[in-house]
XYZ file of C-alpha atoms in Angstrom:
762
model
C 0.000 0.000 0.000
C 1.448 3.415 -0.939
C 0.262 6.912 0.258
C 1.350 10.423 -0.856
C 2.276 12.658 2.106
C 3.121 16.383 1.711
C 6.525 17.406 2.933
C 7.311 17.952 5.764
C 4.044 17.397 7.623
C 3.486 13.633 7.732
C 3.364 11.000 10.359
C 4.612 7.454 10.211
C 1.996 4.878 10.982
C 2.822 1.585 12.606
C 3.776 -0.845 9.855
C 5.757 -4.045 9.282
C 8.138 -2.598 6.704
C 8.303 0.916 5.236
C 10.268 2.366 2.322
C 10.511 6.144 1.957
C 11.592 7.791 -1.292
C 11.877 11.493 -2.203
C 10.408 12.599 -5.506
C 9.936 16.304 -6.437
C 9.502 17.465 -2.838
C 7.053 14.795 -1.849
C 7.419 11.599 0.042
C 6.045 8.304 -1.106
C 5.475 5.984 1.812
C 5.137 2.394 0.551
C 4.245 -0.310 2.960
C 4.909 -3.947 2.092
C 2.621 -6.247 3.956
C 4.771 -9.042 5.231
C 3.318 -12.247 6.631
C 3.348 -12.512 10.368
C 5.511 -15.621 10.108
C 8.576 -14.657 8.041
C 9.816 -18.200 8.152
C 7.000 -19.211 5.810
C 8.472 -17.010 3.115
C 11.032 -19.759 2.748
C 10.334 -22.727 0.505
C 8.834 -25.593 2.436
C 11.216 -28.502 2.777
C 10.098 -31.612 0.900
C 9.180 -34.462 3.217
C 10.294 -37.724 1.593
C 8.317 -40.828 2.614
C 10.233 -44.050 3.241
C 9.237 -47.365 1.648
C 10.196 -50.927 2.503
C 12.423 -53.126 0.356
C 9.551 -55.397 -0.666
C 7.223 -52.630 -1.890
C 6.314 -53.063 -5.548
C 5.626 -50.091 -7.803
C 2.203 -51.471 -8.740
C 1.043 -51.232 -5.125
C 1.626 -47.475 -5.028
C -1.136 -45.487 -6.710
C 0.789 -42.233 -7.157
C 1.876 -41.869 -10.798
C 5.102 -40.065 -9.840
C 6.752 -39.849 -6.445
C 10.015 -39.479 -4.554
C 10.724 -42.025 -1.844
C 13.574 -43.139 0.381
C 14.786 -46.737 0.301
C 16.219 -48.303 3.465
C 19.562 -50.140 3.581
C 19.753 -53.851 2.748
C 17.380 -54.066 -0.241
C 19.892 -55.918 -2.445
C 18.401 -59.353 -1.896
C 17.192 -62.063 -4.292
C 13.871 -62.274 -2.466
C 13.019 -58.773 -3.730
C 12.368 -59.664 -7.355
C 13.089 -57.306 -10.256
C 11.709 -57.731 -13.798
C 13.228 -55.786 -16.685
C 16.230 -53.605 -17.462
C 16.071 -49.786 -17.437
C 12.294 -49.997 -17.679
C 10.742 -52.316 -15.103
C 7.455 -54.187 -14.761
C 5.338 -52.635 -12.017
C 5.410 -55.687 -9.756
C 9.160 -55.312 -9.340
C 10.597 -54.230 -6.006
C 11.057 -50.461 -6.355
C 14.214 -50.286 -4.234
C 15.931 -53.324 -5.719
C 15.153 -51.987 -9.210
C 16.869 -48.750 -8.194
C 19.932 -50.736 -7.116
C 19.877 -52.710 -10.375
C 19.783 -49.477 -12.370
C 22.673 -47.997 -10.377
C 20.678 -45.078 -8.927
C 21.429 -46.186 -5.344
C 23.466 -48.937 -3.713
C 22.700 -51.306 -0.857
C 22.970 -48.471 1.659
C 19.687 -47.020 0.350
C 18.808 -43.469 -0.573
C 16.280 -41.228 -2.308
C 14.850 -42.161 -5.709
C 12.382 -40.689 -8.199
C 9.814 -43.117 -9.635
C 7.684 -42.427 -12.731
C 4.890 -44.760 -13.857
C 4.625 -45.445 -17.595
C 2.569 -47.738 -19.809
C 3.077 -51.497 -19.791
C 4.758 -53.159 -22.735
C 6.127 -56.426 -24.077
C 9.587 -57.879 -23.758
C 11.058 -56.945 -20.372
C 14.715 -57.955 -20.617
C 16.527 -59.627 -17.760
C 20.135 -58.754 -16.956
C 22.722 -58.799 -14.182
C 23.722 -55.325 -13.035
C 25.158 -53.828 -9.832
C 24.877 -57.134 -8.005
C 21.183 -57.629 -8.835
C 19.847 -60.208 -11.280
C 16.673 -58.973 -12.976
C 14.373 -61.427 -14.729
C 12.817 -61.279 -18.169
C 9.048 -61.182 -18.666
C 6.964 -61.482 -21.861
C 4.760 -58.517 -20.947
C 3.004 -56.640 -18.137
C 0.270 -54.042 -17.890
C 2.263 -51.237 -16.228
C 5.907 -50.164 -16.062
C 8.007 -47.671 -14.175
C 11.242 -45.741 -14.553
C 13.574 -44.984 -11.673
C 16.055 -42.104 -11.503
C 17.982 -39.948 -9.041
C 15.728 -38.655 -6.273
C 15.696 -34.995 -7.279
C 12.384 -33.169 -7.817
C 11.578 -32.195 -11.377
C 10.788 -28.562 -12.032
C 7.063 -27.800 -11.881
C 6.128 -31.065 -10.159
C 4.806 -31.266 -6.607
C 5.423 -34.568 -4.870
C 3.289 -36.251 -2.191
C 4.591 -36.480 1.352
C 2.535 -39.612 1.977
C 2.172 -42.370 -0.585
C -1.188 -43.947 -1.434
C -1.203 -47.732 -1.502
C -3.619 -49.889 -3.442
C -6.006 -51.830 -1.224
C -8.863 -52.510 -3.632
C -10.491 -55.902 -3.498
C -13.103 -56.442 -6.169
C -15.683 -59.093 -5.474
C -17.458 -58.956 -8.814
C -16.249 -61.198 -11.604
C -15.969 -59.302 -14.868
C -16.574 -61.317 -17.994
C -15.117 -58.816 -20.426
C -11.909 -59.949 -22.094
C -8.781 -58.123 -21.204
C -7.794 -55.469 -23.688
C -4.474 -56.089 -25.400
C -1.584 -54.445 -23.688
C -0.212 -51.364 -25.341
C 3.249 -51.870 -26.735
C 5.755 -49.416 -25.412
C 7.663 -48.489 -28.542
C 10.943 -46.690 -28.938
C 12.147 -48.120 -25.617
C 15.581 -49.621 -25.716
C 18.275 -50.684 -23.306
C 21.962 -49.872 -23.576
C 24.526 -52.454 -24.553
C 25.147 -54.465 -21.378
C 28.015 -56.527 -22.745
C 30.345 -58.068 -20.173
C 34.113 -57.832 -20.101
C 34.635 -60.650 -22.567
C 32.252 -59.000 -24.979
C 34.147 -55.746 -24.603
C 37.198 -57.458 -26.016
C 35.358 -58.377 -29.203
C 34.367 -55.092 -30.751
C 34.826 -51.321 -30.557
C 32.042 -49.462 -28.737
C 30.568 -46.051 -29.287
C 28.613 -43.786 -26.995
C 24.982 -44.606 -27.365
C 22.085 -42.377 -26.418
C 18.842 -43.981 -25.499
C 15.596 -42.190 -24.895
C 12.373 -43.259 -23.291
C 9.547 -41.393 -24.982
C 6.704 -42.169 -22.676
C 3.078 -41.341 -22.407
C 2.247 -38.403 -20.122
C 2.269 -39.392 -16.484
C -1.386 -39.566 -15.454
C -2.738 -36.809 -13.285
C -4.948 -37.519 -10.283
C -7.991 -37.125 -12.530
C -6.917 -39.861 -14.874
C -4.754 -42.220 -12.894
C -7.604 -44.532 -11.995
C -7.746 -45.624 -15.619
C -4.387 -47.304 -15.320
C -4.327 -48.589 -11.758
C -6.470 -50.748 -9.568
C -9.591 -48.783 -8.491
C -9.347 -47.355 -5.015
C -11.031 -44.579 -3.031
C -9.333 -41.213 -3.456
C -7.794 -39.746 -0.311
C -6.066 -36.495 0.505
C -2.554 -36.730 1.901
C -1.023 -33.975 3.968
C 2.304 -33.049 5.450
C 2.444 -31.948 9.096
C 3.049 -28.366 7.977
C 1.563 -28.008 4.534
C -0.740 -29.701 2.070
C 1.044 -31.322 -0.835
C -1.093 -32.034 -3.928
C -0.432 -35.039 -6.129
C 2.169 -34.570 -8.838
C 1.231 -33.143 -12.173
C 3.435 -32.924 -15.210
C 3.635 -31.250 -18.543
C 1.889 -33.127 -21.390
C 4.956 -35.136 -22.360
C 7.828 -36.514 -20.377
C 11.105 -37.502 -21.961
C 13.825 -39.284 -20.125
C 17.230 -39.389 -21.760
C 20.170 -41.329 -20.558
C 23.596 -41.499 -22.107
C 25.558 -44.671 -21.669
C 29.171 -44.735 -22.716
C 30.336 -48.125 -23.904
C 33.900 -49.005 -23.047
C 36.434 -49.052 -25.838
C 36.679 -52.494 -27.376
C 39.212 -54.233 -29.504
C 38.327 -55.341 -32.996
C 36.743 -58.745 -33.634
C 38.841 -61.776 -34.443
C 39.907 -62.836 -37.933
C 37.223 -62.503 -40.566
C 37.312 -64.278 -43.905
C 37.540 -62.696 -47.311
C 36.313 -64.507 -50.342
C 35.787 -64.037 -54.054
C 38.427 -61.367 -54.340
C 39.056 -60.618 -57.962
C 40.740 -57.435 -59.065
C 43.091 -55.623 -56.753
C 41.769 -52.242 -57.824
C 39.196 -50.445 -55.687
C 36.720 -47.812 -56.718
C 37.899 -44.252 -55.849
C 34.673 -43.605 -53.922
C 35.717 -46.207 -51.374
C 37.430 -43.846 -48.945
C 34.516 -41.422 -48.700
C 31.974 -44.216 -48.352
C 33.938 -45.773 -45.499
C 34.278 -42.414 -43.777
C 30.553 -41.763 -44.107
C 29.734 -45.225 -42.805
C 31.913 -44.758 -39.756
C 29.756 -41.835 -38.666
C 26.502 -43.744 -38.816
C 25.543 -44.828 -35.319
C 21.848 -45.328 -34.662
C 19.915 -46.669 -31.707
C 17.690 -49.682 -32.310
C 13.983 -48.899 -32.702
C 11.131 -50.812 -30.981
C 8.525 -53.014 -32.564
C 4.913 -53.828 -32.095
C 4.457 -57.402 -30.936
C 1.850 -60.003 -31.347
C 0.833 -60.857 -27.813
C 0.383 -64.542 -28.481
C 3.911 -65.198 -29.623
C 5.973 -62.101 -28.892
C 7.843 -61.236 -25.824
C 10.898 -60.081 -24.620
C 13.873 -58.359 -25.956
C 17.277 -56.689 -25.854
C 19.178 -54.278 -28.012
C 22.784 -53.527 -28.870
C 24.436 -50.348 -29.994
C 25.168 -49.991 -33.661
C 28.771 -49.769 -34.625
C 30.507 -48.716 -37.789
C 34.107 -49.825 -37.849
C 36.534 -48.077 -40.129
C 38.550 -50.527 -42.144
C 41.622 -50.040 -44.301
C 41.852 -51.565 -47.752
C 44.386 -52.793 -50.201
C 44.074 -55.053 -53.175
C 44.467 -58.800 -52.667
C 44.507 -61.281 -55.524
C 42.584 -64.520 -55.132
C 42.130 -67.399 -57.523
C 39.152 -69.767 -57.676
C 38.583 -72.379 -56.427
C 41.319 -72.033 -53.820
C 39.970 -72.448 -50.264
C 39.069 -69.233 -48.482
C 41.809 -67.730 -46.382
C 41.264 -65.739 -43.224
C 42.312 -62.188 -42.378
C 42.123 -60.198 -39.204
C 39.408 -57.551 -39.194
C 41.969 -54.812 -38.917
C 44.284 -56.186 -41.602
C 44.751 -54.495 -44.985
C 43.159 -57.446 -46.750
C 39.946 -57.393 -44.760
C 37.888 -55.246 -47.052
C 39.424 -55.825 -50.482
C 36.510 -56.581 -52.766
C 35.732 -57.136 -56.401
C 35.642 -54.081 -58.618
C 32.271 -54.875 -60.069
C 30.617 -54.671 -56.673
C 30.886 -50.899 -56.984
C 27.948 -50.283 -59.245
C 25.845 -47.132 -59.486
C 23.084 -47.068 -56.896
C 24.578 -49.892 -54.801
C 24.760 -48.853 -51.173
C 27.394 -51.099 -49.658
C 27.272 -49.342 -46.315
C 23.514 -49.218 -45.888
C 23.686 -49.216 -42.102
C 20.939 -48.577 -39.600
C 17.523 -50.173 -39.294
C 15.796 -48.725 -42.326
C 13.165 -50.968 -43.874
C 13.454 -50.971 -47.633
C 9.854 -51.862 -48.259
C 8.805 -48.748 -46.370
C 10.955 -46.587 -48.633
C 9.863 -48.315 -51.812
C 6.600 -50.213 -51.267
C 5.981 -53.117 -53.586
C 2.281 -53.880 -54.070
C 1.146 -57.471 -54.244
C 0.746 -58.460 -57.856
C -1.152 -61.650 -57.140
C -2.131 -63.821 -54.207
C -1.669 -67.573 -53.876
C -3.309 -69.811 -51.315
C 0.021 -71.571 -50.802
C 0.787 -74.876 -49.117
C -1.842 -75.365 -46.359
C 0.328 -78.045 -44.705
C 3.044 -75.482 -43.960
C 1.416 -72.466 -42.319
C 4.395 -70.660 -40.798
C 5.585 -67.042 -40.634
C 9.194 -67.266 -41.740
C 12.084 -64.781 -41.588
C 15.440 -65.492 -43.216
C 18.458 -63.659 -41.813
C 20.626 -63.274 -44.902
C 24.388 -62.888 -44.469
C 25.432 -59.729 -46.336
C 28.913 -59.463 -44.812
C 32.070 -58.899 -46.817
C 33.389 -62.334 -45.877
C 31.370 -64.166 -48.527
C 32.120 -61.993 -51.556
C 29.993 -61.511 -54.647
C 29.862 -65.052 -55.974
C 28.763 -66.689 -52.730
C 26.251 -63.921 -52.069
C 24.713 -64.856 -55.425
C 24.663 -68.525 -54.354
C 22.860 -67.494 -51.162
C 20.204 -65.628 -53.148
C 19.718 -68.658 -55.390
C 19.285 -70.839 -52.298
C 16.631 -68.507 -50.851
C 14.852 -68.418 -54.195
C 14.782 -72.223 -54.291
C 13.452 -72.349 -50.735
C 10.667 -69.901 -51.641
C 9.686 -72.115 -54.559
C 9.740 -75.298 -52.460
C 7.710 -73.771 -49.623
C 4.769 -72.768 -51.798
C 4.242 -69.213 -50.537
C 0.613 -68.153 -50.048
C -1.914 -66.555 -47.721
C -3.153 -69.920 -46.417
C 0.356 -71.407 -46.265
C 3.824 -70.096 -45.469
C 4.724 -66.427 -45.683
C 8.350 -65.357 -45.963
C 10.344 -62.170 -45.394
C 14.069 -61.450 -45.510
C 16.336 -59.391 -43.249
C 19.888 -58.809 -44.474
C 22.562 -58.200 -41.872
C 26.146 -56.978 -41.891
C 27.266 -54.339 -39.426
C 23.558 -53.632 -38.907
C 20.373 -55.404 -40.019
C 17.703 -54.036 -42.343
C 14.466 -55.512 -43.655
C 14.489 -56.309 -47.389
C 10.769 -57.146 -47.293
C 8.347 -58.348 -44.640
C 5.773 -61.134 -44.399
C 2.968 -59.339 -46.211
C 5.015 -57.810 -49.041
C 4.698 -60.855 -51.333
C 1.978 -63.505 -51.264
C 3.225 -65.901 -53.961
C 6.503 -67.630 -54.764
C 6.998 -66.005 -58.171
C 6.968 -62.417 -56.921
C 9.073 -63.376 -53.931
C 11.754 -64.990 -56.099
C 11.909 -61.940 -58.363
C 12.397 -59.719 -55.296
C 15.176 -61.940 -53.954
C 17.072 -61.628 -57.239
C 17.125 -57.816 -56.870
C 18.685 -57.801 -53.376
C 22.098 -56.098 -53.260
C 24.831 -56.883 -50.768
C 25.182 -54.648 -47.683
C 28.717 -55.505 -46.636
C 30.215 -55.176 -43.186
C 30.763 -57.717 -40.426
C 28.558 -60.689 -39.475
C 26.671 -59.279 -36.481
C 24.173 -62.097 -36.023
C 23.291 -61.226 -32.405
C 22.274 -57.739 -33.410
C 20.210 -59.148 -36.277
C 18.364 -61.573 -33.961
C 17.581 -58.752 -31.550
C 16.291 -56.643 -34.442
C 14.019 -59.430 -35.722
C 12.682 -60.109 -32.237
C 11.690 -56.465 -31.795
C 10.727 -55.433 -35.303
C 9.800 -58.248 -37.651
C 6.954 -60.328 -36.221
C 4.273 -57.690 -35.715
C 0.681 -57.590 -36.921
C 1.428 -54.499 -38.989
C 4.116 -56.391 -40.884
C 2.062 -59.477 -41.614
C 2.379 -61.664 -38.527
C -0.684 -63.911 -38.362
C -0.676 -64.786 -34.681
C -1.806 -68.392 -35.048
C 1.120 -69.316 -37.307
C 4.450 -70.332 -35.705
C 7.224 -67.746 -35.978
C 10.417 -69.149 -37.498
C 13.813 -67.502 -38.057
C 16.455 -69.173 -40.233
C 19.915 -67.655 -39.771
C 22.329 -67.989 -42.681
C 25.903 -67.465 -41.480
C 29.200 -67.735 -43.284
C 31.683 -69.315 -40.873
C 30.909 -67.662 -37.558
C 29.302 -64.470 -36.143
C 31.374 -61.438 -35.221
C 29.258 -60.666 -32.154
C 27.609 -62.672 -29.400
C 24.281 -64.385 -29.980
C 23.361 -66.099 -26.705
C 21.393 -63.332 -24.966
C 19.558 -62.142 -28.092
C 18.660 -65.742 -28.926
C 17.357 -66.465 -25.452
C 15.042 -63.477 -25.553
C 13.826 -64.446 -29.012
C 13.095 -68.001 -27.852
C 11.193 -66.732 -24.814
C 9.174 -64.615 -27.228
C 8.060 -67.745 -29.080
C 10.494 -67.663 -32.037
C 11.864 -70.944 -33.409
C 15.504 -70.289 -34.360
C 17.253 -72.403 -37.001
C 20.910 -72.005 -38.045
C 22.356 -72.857 -41.449
C 26.120 -72.568 -41.051
C 28.201 -72.658 -44.222
C 31.918 -73.482 -44.126
C 32.186 -73.482 -40.340
C 35.454 -72.732 -38.576
C 38.185 -75.305 -39.114
C 40.005 -76.681 -36.075
C 42.852 -74.196 -36.540
C 40.369 -71.323 -36.792
C 38.254 -72.023 -33.699
C 40.512 -69.839 -31.570
C 39.215 -66.888 -33.587
C 35.530 -67.580 -32.899
C 34.191 -64.993 -30.433
C 31.534 -67.258 -28.895
C 32.334 -70.997 -28.940
C 29.352 -73.300 -29.541
C 27.319 -70.317 -30.735
C 24.899 -72.552 -32.649
C 23.876 -74.537 -29.549
C 23.514 -71.300 -27.595
C 21.185 -69.854 -30.227
C 18.923 -72.539 -31.682
C 15.516 -73.456 -30.276
C 16.676 -76.914 -29.150
C 20.117 -78.510 -29.126
C 18.962 -81.889 -30.469
C 20.281 -81.287 -34.017
C 16.864 -80.629 -35.556
C 17.392 -76.853 -35.642
C 20.906 -76.724 -37.086
C 22.354 -77.615 -40.494
C 26.065 -77.434 -41.285
C 27.000 -77.147 -44.966
C 30.710 -77.804 -45.777
C 30.738 -75.587 -48.882
C 28.658 -72.803 -50.394
C 28.624 -74.831 -53.586
C 26.704 -77.606 -51.779
C 24.071 -75.295 -50.320
C 21.432 -76.376 -52.858
C 21.435 -79.867 -51.343
C 19.805 -78.716 -48.098
C 16.788 -76.934 -49.615
C 14.375 -79.841 -49.139
C 15.663 -80.907 -45.679
C 15.300 -77.332 -44.417
C 11.800 -76.891 -45.880
C 10.689 -80.149 -44.302
C 11.911 -79.034 -40.875
C 10.417 -75.533 -40.842
C 7.056 -76.962 -41.954
C 6.958 -79.587 -39.180
C 4.763 -77.559 -36.831
C 4.601 -80.338 -34.226
C 8.340 -79.959 -33.640
C 8.415 -76.164 -33.570
C 8.421 -76.247 -29.790
C 9.682 -72.693 -29.271
C 6.343 -71.350 -30.496
C 5.169 -72.247 -27.021
C 5.527 -69.633 -24.287
C 4.496 -69.646 -20.663
C 1.276 -67.857 -21.598
C 0.074 -69.982 -24.517
C 1.054 -73.583 -23.829
C -0.732 -74.868 -20.738
C -3.876 -76.649 -19.624
C -4.747 -74.900 -16.343
C -7.250 -76.584 -14.051
C -8.672 -74.689 -11.060
C -9.792 -76.830 -8.106
C -12.073 -74.598 -6.009
C -13.162 -75.182 -2.399
C -16.943 -74.684 -2.190
C -17.354 -75.791 1.440
C -19.687 -74.151 3.962
C -16.862 -72.322 5.737
C -16.166 -70.236 2.624
C -19.503 -68.446 2.414
C -21.235 -66.835 -0.559
C -19.410 -63.505 -0.493
C -15.953 -65.044 -0.130
C -16.748 -67.563 -2.870
C -17.310 -64.684 -5.293
C -13.931 -63.276 -4.242
C -12.341 -66.642 -5.057
C -13.970 -66.585 -8.497
C -12.567 -63.099 -9.075
C -9.113 -64.457 -8.192
C -9.584 -67.301 -10.702
C -10.704 -64.852 -13.391
C -7.780 -62.485 -12.767
C -5.303 -65.305 -13.300
C -7.090 -66.690 -16.364
C -7.263 -63.415 -18.252
C -3.458 -63.081 -18.299
C -3.115 -66.132 -20.566
C -3.592 -66.503 -24.316
C -6.698 -68.658 -24.474
C -7.786 -70.661 -27.515
C -8.223 -74.287 -28.538
C -4.556 -74.354 -29.652
C -3.099 -72.141 -26.900
C -3.765 -72.185 -23.156
C -7.008 -73.871 -22.107
C -8.886 -73.449 -18.816
C -10.958 -75.942 -16.821
C -12.558 -75.829 -13.360
C -13.704 -78.236 -10.627
C -15.646 -77.298 -7.453
C -15.620 -79.569 -4.439
C -17.111 -80.096 -0.980
C -17.606 -83.699 0.205
C -18.369 -84.322 -3.428
C -16.934 -82.950 -6.674
C -18.432 -81.219 -9.678
C -16.887 -80.532 -13.080
C -17.788 -76.919 -13.803
C -16.277 -76.974 -17.307
C -13.584 -79.013 -19.089
C -10.525 -77.868 -21.067
C -12.265 -78.249 -24.430
C -15.499 -76.515 -23.398
C -14.517 -72.906 -24.152
C -11.956 -71.642 -26.679
C -12.051 -67.852 -26.178
C -11.047 -65.711 -23.216
C -14.450 -64.037 -23.050
C -16.270 -67.379 -22.904
C -13.953 -68.640 -20.160
C -14.421 -65.528 -18.013
C -18.191 -65.690 -18.482
C -18.175 -69.357 -17.446
C -16.217 -68.543 -14.283
C -18.751 -65.863 -13.402
C -21.615 -68.347 -13.733
C -20.187 -70.888 -11.263
C -22.682 -71.245 -8.385
C -21.690 -71.745 -4.747
C -22.224 -75.313 -3.589
C -21.633 -75.467 0.227
C -20.760 -78.599 2.186
C -17.732 -80.341 3.705
C -14.043 -80.301 2.664
C -12.612 -83.407 0.977
C -9.562 -81.957 -0.748
C -7.827 -85.293 -1.410
C -10.832 -86.667 -3.288
C -11.020 -83.415 -5.262
C -7.398 -83.791 -6.432
C -8.097 -87.347 -7.616
C -11.269 -86.194 -9.378
C -9.426 -83.353 -11.162
C -6.708 -85.771 -12.278
C -9.304 -88.092 -13.813
C -11.803 -85.595 -15.212
C -9.496 -82.779 -16.275
C -5.831 -83.658 -16.617
C -6.268 -87.139 -18.065
C -7.791 -85.377 -21.089
C -5.024 -82.792 -21.405
C -3.190 -82.559 -24.737
C 0.235 -84.264 -24.874
C 2.043 -81.027 -25.789
C 0.455 -78.998 -22.981
C 1.878 -78.321 -19.544
C -0.623 -79.512 -16.946
C -1.053 -76.936 -14.180
C -3.402 -77.356 -11.203
C -4.221 -74.369 -8.978
C -6.083 -75.460 -5.838
C -7.746 -72.917 -3.515
C -8.941 -74.016 -0.054
C -9.809 -72.363 3.278
C -9.468 -75.246 5.730
C -8.033 -78.625 6.659
C -9.226 -81.537 4.578
C -11.372 -84.332 6.018
C -9.382 -86.868 3.983
C -5.734 -87.469 3.113
C -4.200 -85.175 0.475
C -0.698 -86.650 0.218
C -1.384 -89.794 -1.788
C -3.651 -88.085 -4.386
C -1.156 -85.211 -4.706
C 1.794 -87.577 -5.254
C -0.174 -89.437 -7.913
C -0.931 -86.167 -9.698
C 2.744 -85.163 -9.563
C 3.787 -88.507 -11.061
C 1.376 -87.922 -13.939
C 3.085 -84.627 -14.794
C 0.699 -82.229 -13.055
C 2.397 -79.090 -11.716
C 0.414 -78.241 -8.581
C 0.053 -74.840 -6.925
C -1.794 -74.598 -3.601
C -3.378 -71.422 -2.255
C -4.564 -71.501 1.344
C -6.847 -69.003 3.068
C -7.660 -68.436 6.764
C -7.795 -71.897 8.400
C -5.981 -73.836 5.673
C -3.336 -76.219 7.036
C 0.223 -75.305 6.017
C 1.404 -78.937 6.039
C -1.365 -79.889 3.599
C -0.609 -76.955 1.322
C 3.029 -78.048 1.090
C 2.034 -81.680 0.445
C -0.259 -80.641 -2.408
C 2.301 -78.303 -3.998
C 4.965 -79.410 -6.450
C 8.547 -79.141 -5.171
C 9.998 -76.740 -4.260
C 7.114 -76.020 -1.873
C 7.977 -72.361 -1.356
C 7.596 -71.643 -5.061
C 4.279 -73.498 -5.386
C 2.339 -72.836 -2.161
C 0.824 -69.597 -0.869
C -1.123 -68.547 2.202
C -3.233 -65.472 3.020
C -5.038 -64.680 6.239
C -8.265 -63.566 4.588
C -10.037 -63.910 1.237
C -9.787 -60.210 0.442
C -6.005 -60.579 0.181
C -6.068 -63.254 -2.519
C -5.454 -60.651 -5.221
C -1.905 -60.190 -3.915
C -0.815 -63.519 -5.337
C -2.073 -63.113 -8.913
C 1.170 -61.593 -10.151
C 3.384 -63.975 -8.206
C 1.571 -67.055 -9.466
C 1.871 -66.022 -13.089
C 5.526 -65.106 -12.702
C 6.334 -68.438 -11.048
C 4.601 -70.263 -13.895
C 6.677 -68.335 -16.460
C 9.953 -68.712 -14.562
C 9.446 -72.454 -14.344
C 8.587 -72.657 -18.036
C 11.649 -70.657 -19.156
C 14.013 -72.761 -17.040
C 13.260 -75.945 -18.975
C 16.325 -77.672 -20.506
C 16.782 -77.180 -24.278
C 18.192 -80.589 -25.197
């Protein structure tokens, strides 16, 4: 407040703060009204809530928050799923340790919820082993615990405590793929000795973090509450419309790969443009891009940084048919090539992940029904490295053309696409580009050689993330098959990329031509790379060809194998390859209301699986003193029908004969299970059985039934352990009341997947 007072007659009133200024013989008296409590002029200190080591991100409703982790969270019992971006049922604090934000002494962290996606990649980092997961509905990012500008953080966290008792029959909506999300190269020390690394920038472009008005759409419903600090009210965090998180990871300098072969070297002269092309190629470093995934067969994934390695060149003479000699990657002979490879318009250093069919779409000229006895979605990884030279590259194209003819390409039969790899992979054409063998063969003839190294691991990672998507022709019900063509041996590691591809449901075959001789094996980066990569190590998935000139002899054997759908066992994942039978306690002690809660628990588990007559099937038995088959495995073939059937189950009431119920389920459900299905029994009970459970449970185990027991309230722990498959701790669960059953949905599904992925591959 300011007042004009004539000079010199004025009086000072009582005020908190007064400023007097002289201006043309008058005084301006300006009073600034200060708050009675000057200390509140200071910015309120942020109160950071503490969370326990076992708290999972999915249990906290707040979409963005800062929390403090206690010491001692680096423990295997606090599970973590994913790398860099984590599934929401991961331990928040152990994920922060895995990411390197804090160590085992604890500390403050910033957590941001993002959309769920497919292909969480497991890795070992900072003393924590994270697990892979095909997909989950919600994810989170963790970073240093510093507030972001413009965001207000809660001083008290809201925890989910919702317990729905109504069974919803609607099918679960497909999870949204989180695209453009990649992890940095996590190569270990031995990998670092194999190739030169570059700094790689990765970015998570996420959906906007939900505000309080919208967060209920992505989390479990719960009543809204207001949280306050002892001194001030702190509203829930809000953010600007888009949030971008960028992280730069510097890869350690690496030595060049081992000796790499050079073949078909004709003239010693090299095109003058060579030097500039090599220089341009050396500057091309791109991060891998994400892919949409078919939820039935797709899953997990990893990525590696792209590298462009500068190579020197001199002319080397070579005469045919002398056996191929080997040169070190850094030697002058490594990149000497034939003069006629340098043709106008031929991009020898076409690096990056550009898809050629997107740049130059080729419309389907005609459609064939194809061979109905071979309905597979097939990707060939074509070796475009310099090691094979022009002549052998032409032999490879002829081989692929012959395979296309033998397969009988068509919409009702096999579909085929090709990815060429060198330093980096790129799609020549995808599954839906050509729908008949004639057009496909013509397209193969026009493929030009990329050049570069033989980075098979990078190519497998690319195919896993980018190739088998609905948008690119993946048909869902058809097995996904990858055939890797490799000259000699790869120049990068394949084990991790192959594992993730297998867990995603991809059947990997290897065709190795002119494998390393005994004297050359010391130069192979990853010994036994074929066995580490293929779907199974029984010999069915690998073919070794002594010479490129004998490649035509394996056309028919390869076609026969990729068309044998009964043996394409890697099409099966933990979510699409089981017969799951629920054995439900309907005794009097349960009660009507709690019985509906049990049915909701059954429905929540069921809807996470891919349900059809060829994928996972669901059956149910209810028991008291007696038993009743609610529905068998072959009764319903869609998720919606199964969930509706669960909702219609009526409460029976009576005694508790759990042993007899196990025997009944073995006879009425699991005896009719398909031979290629994993038999999983999930038994829910609230009390001690009136009869013996051990003998029926042992009989079920002997017949291949994997049993999970879930006890509530008065259930006997010794009986739960007897029913469960060994190890008991991984297969038995107990809750004190029915309303807490929902807590074990995630854990049950994860245990089923972990057990499935740990199966031997021989």
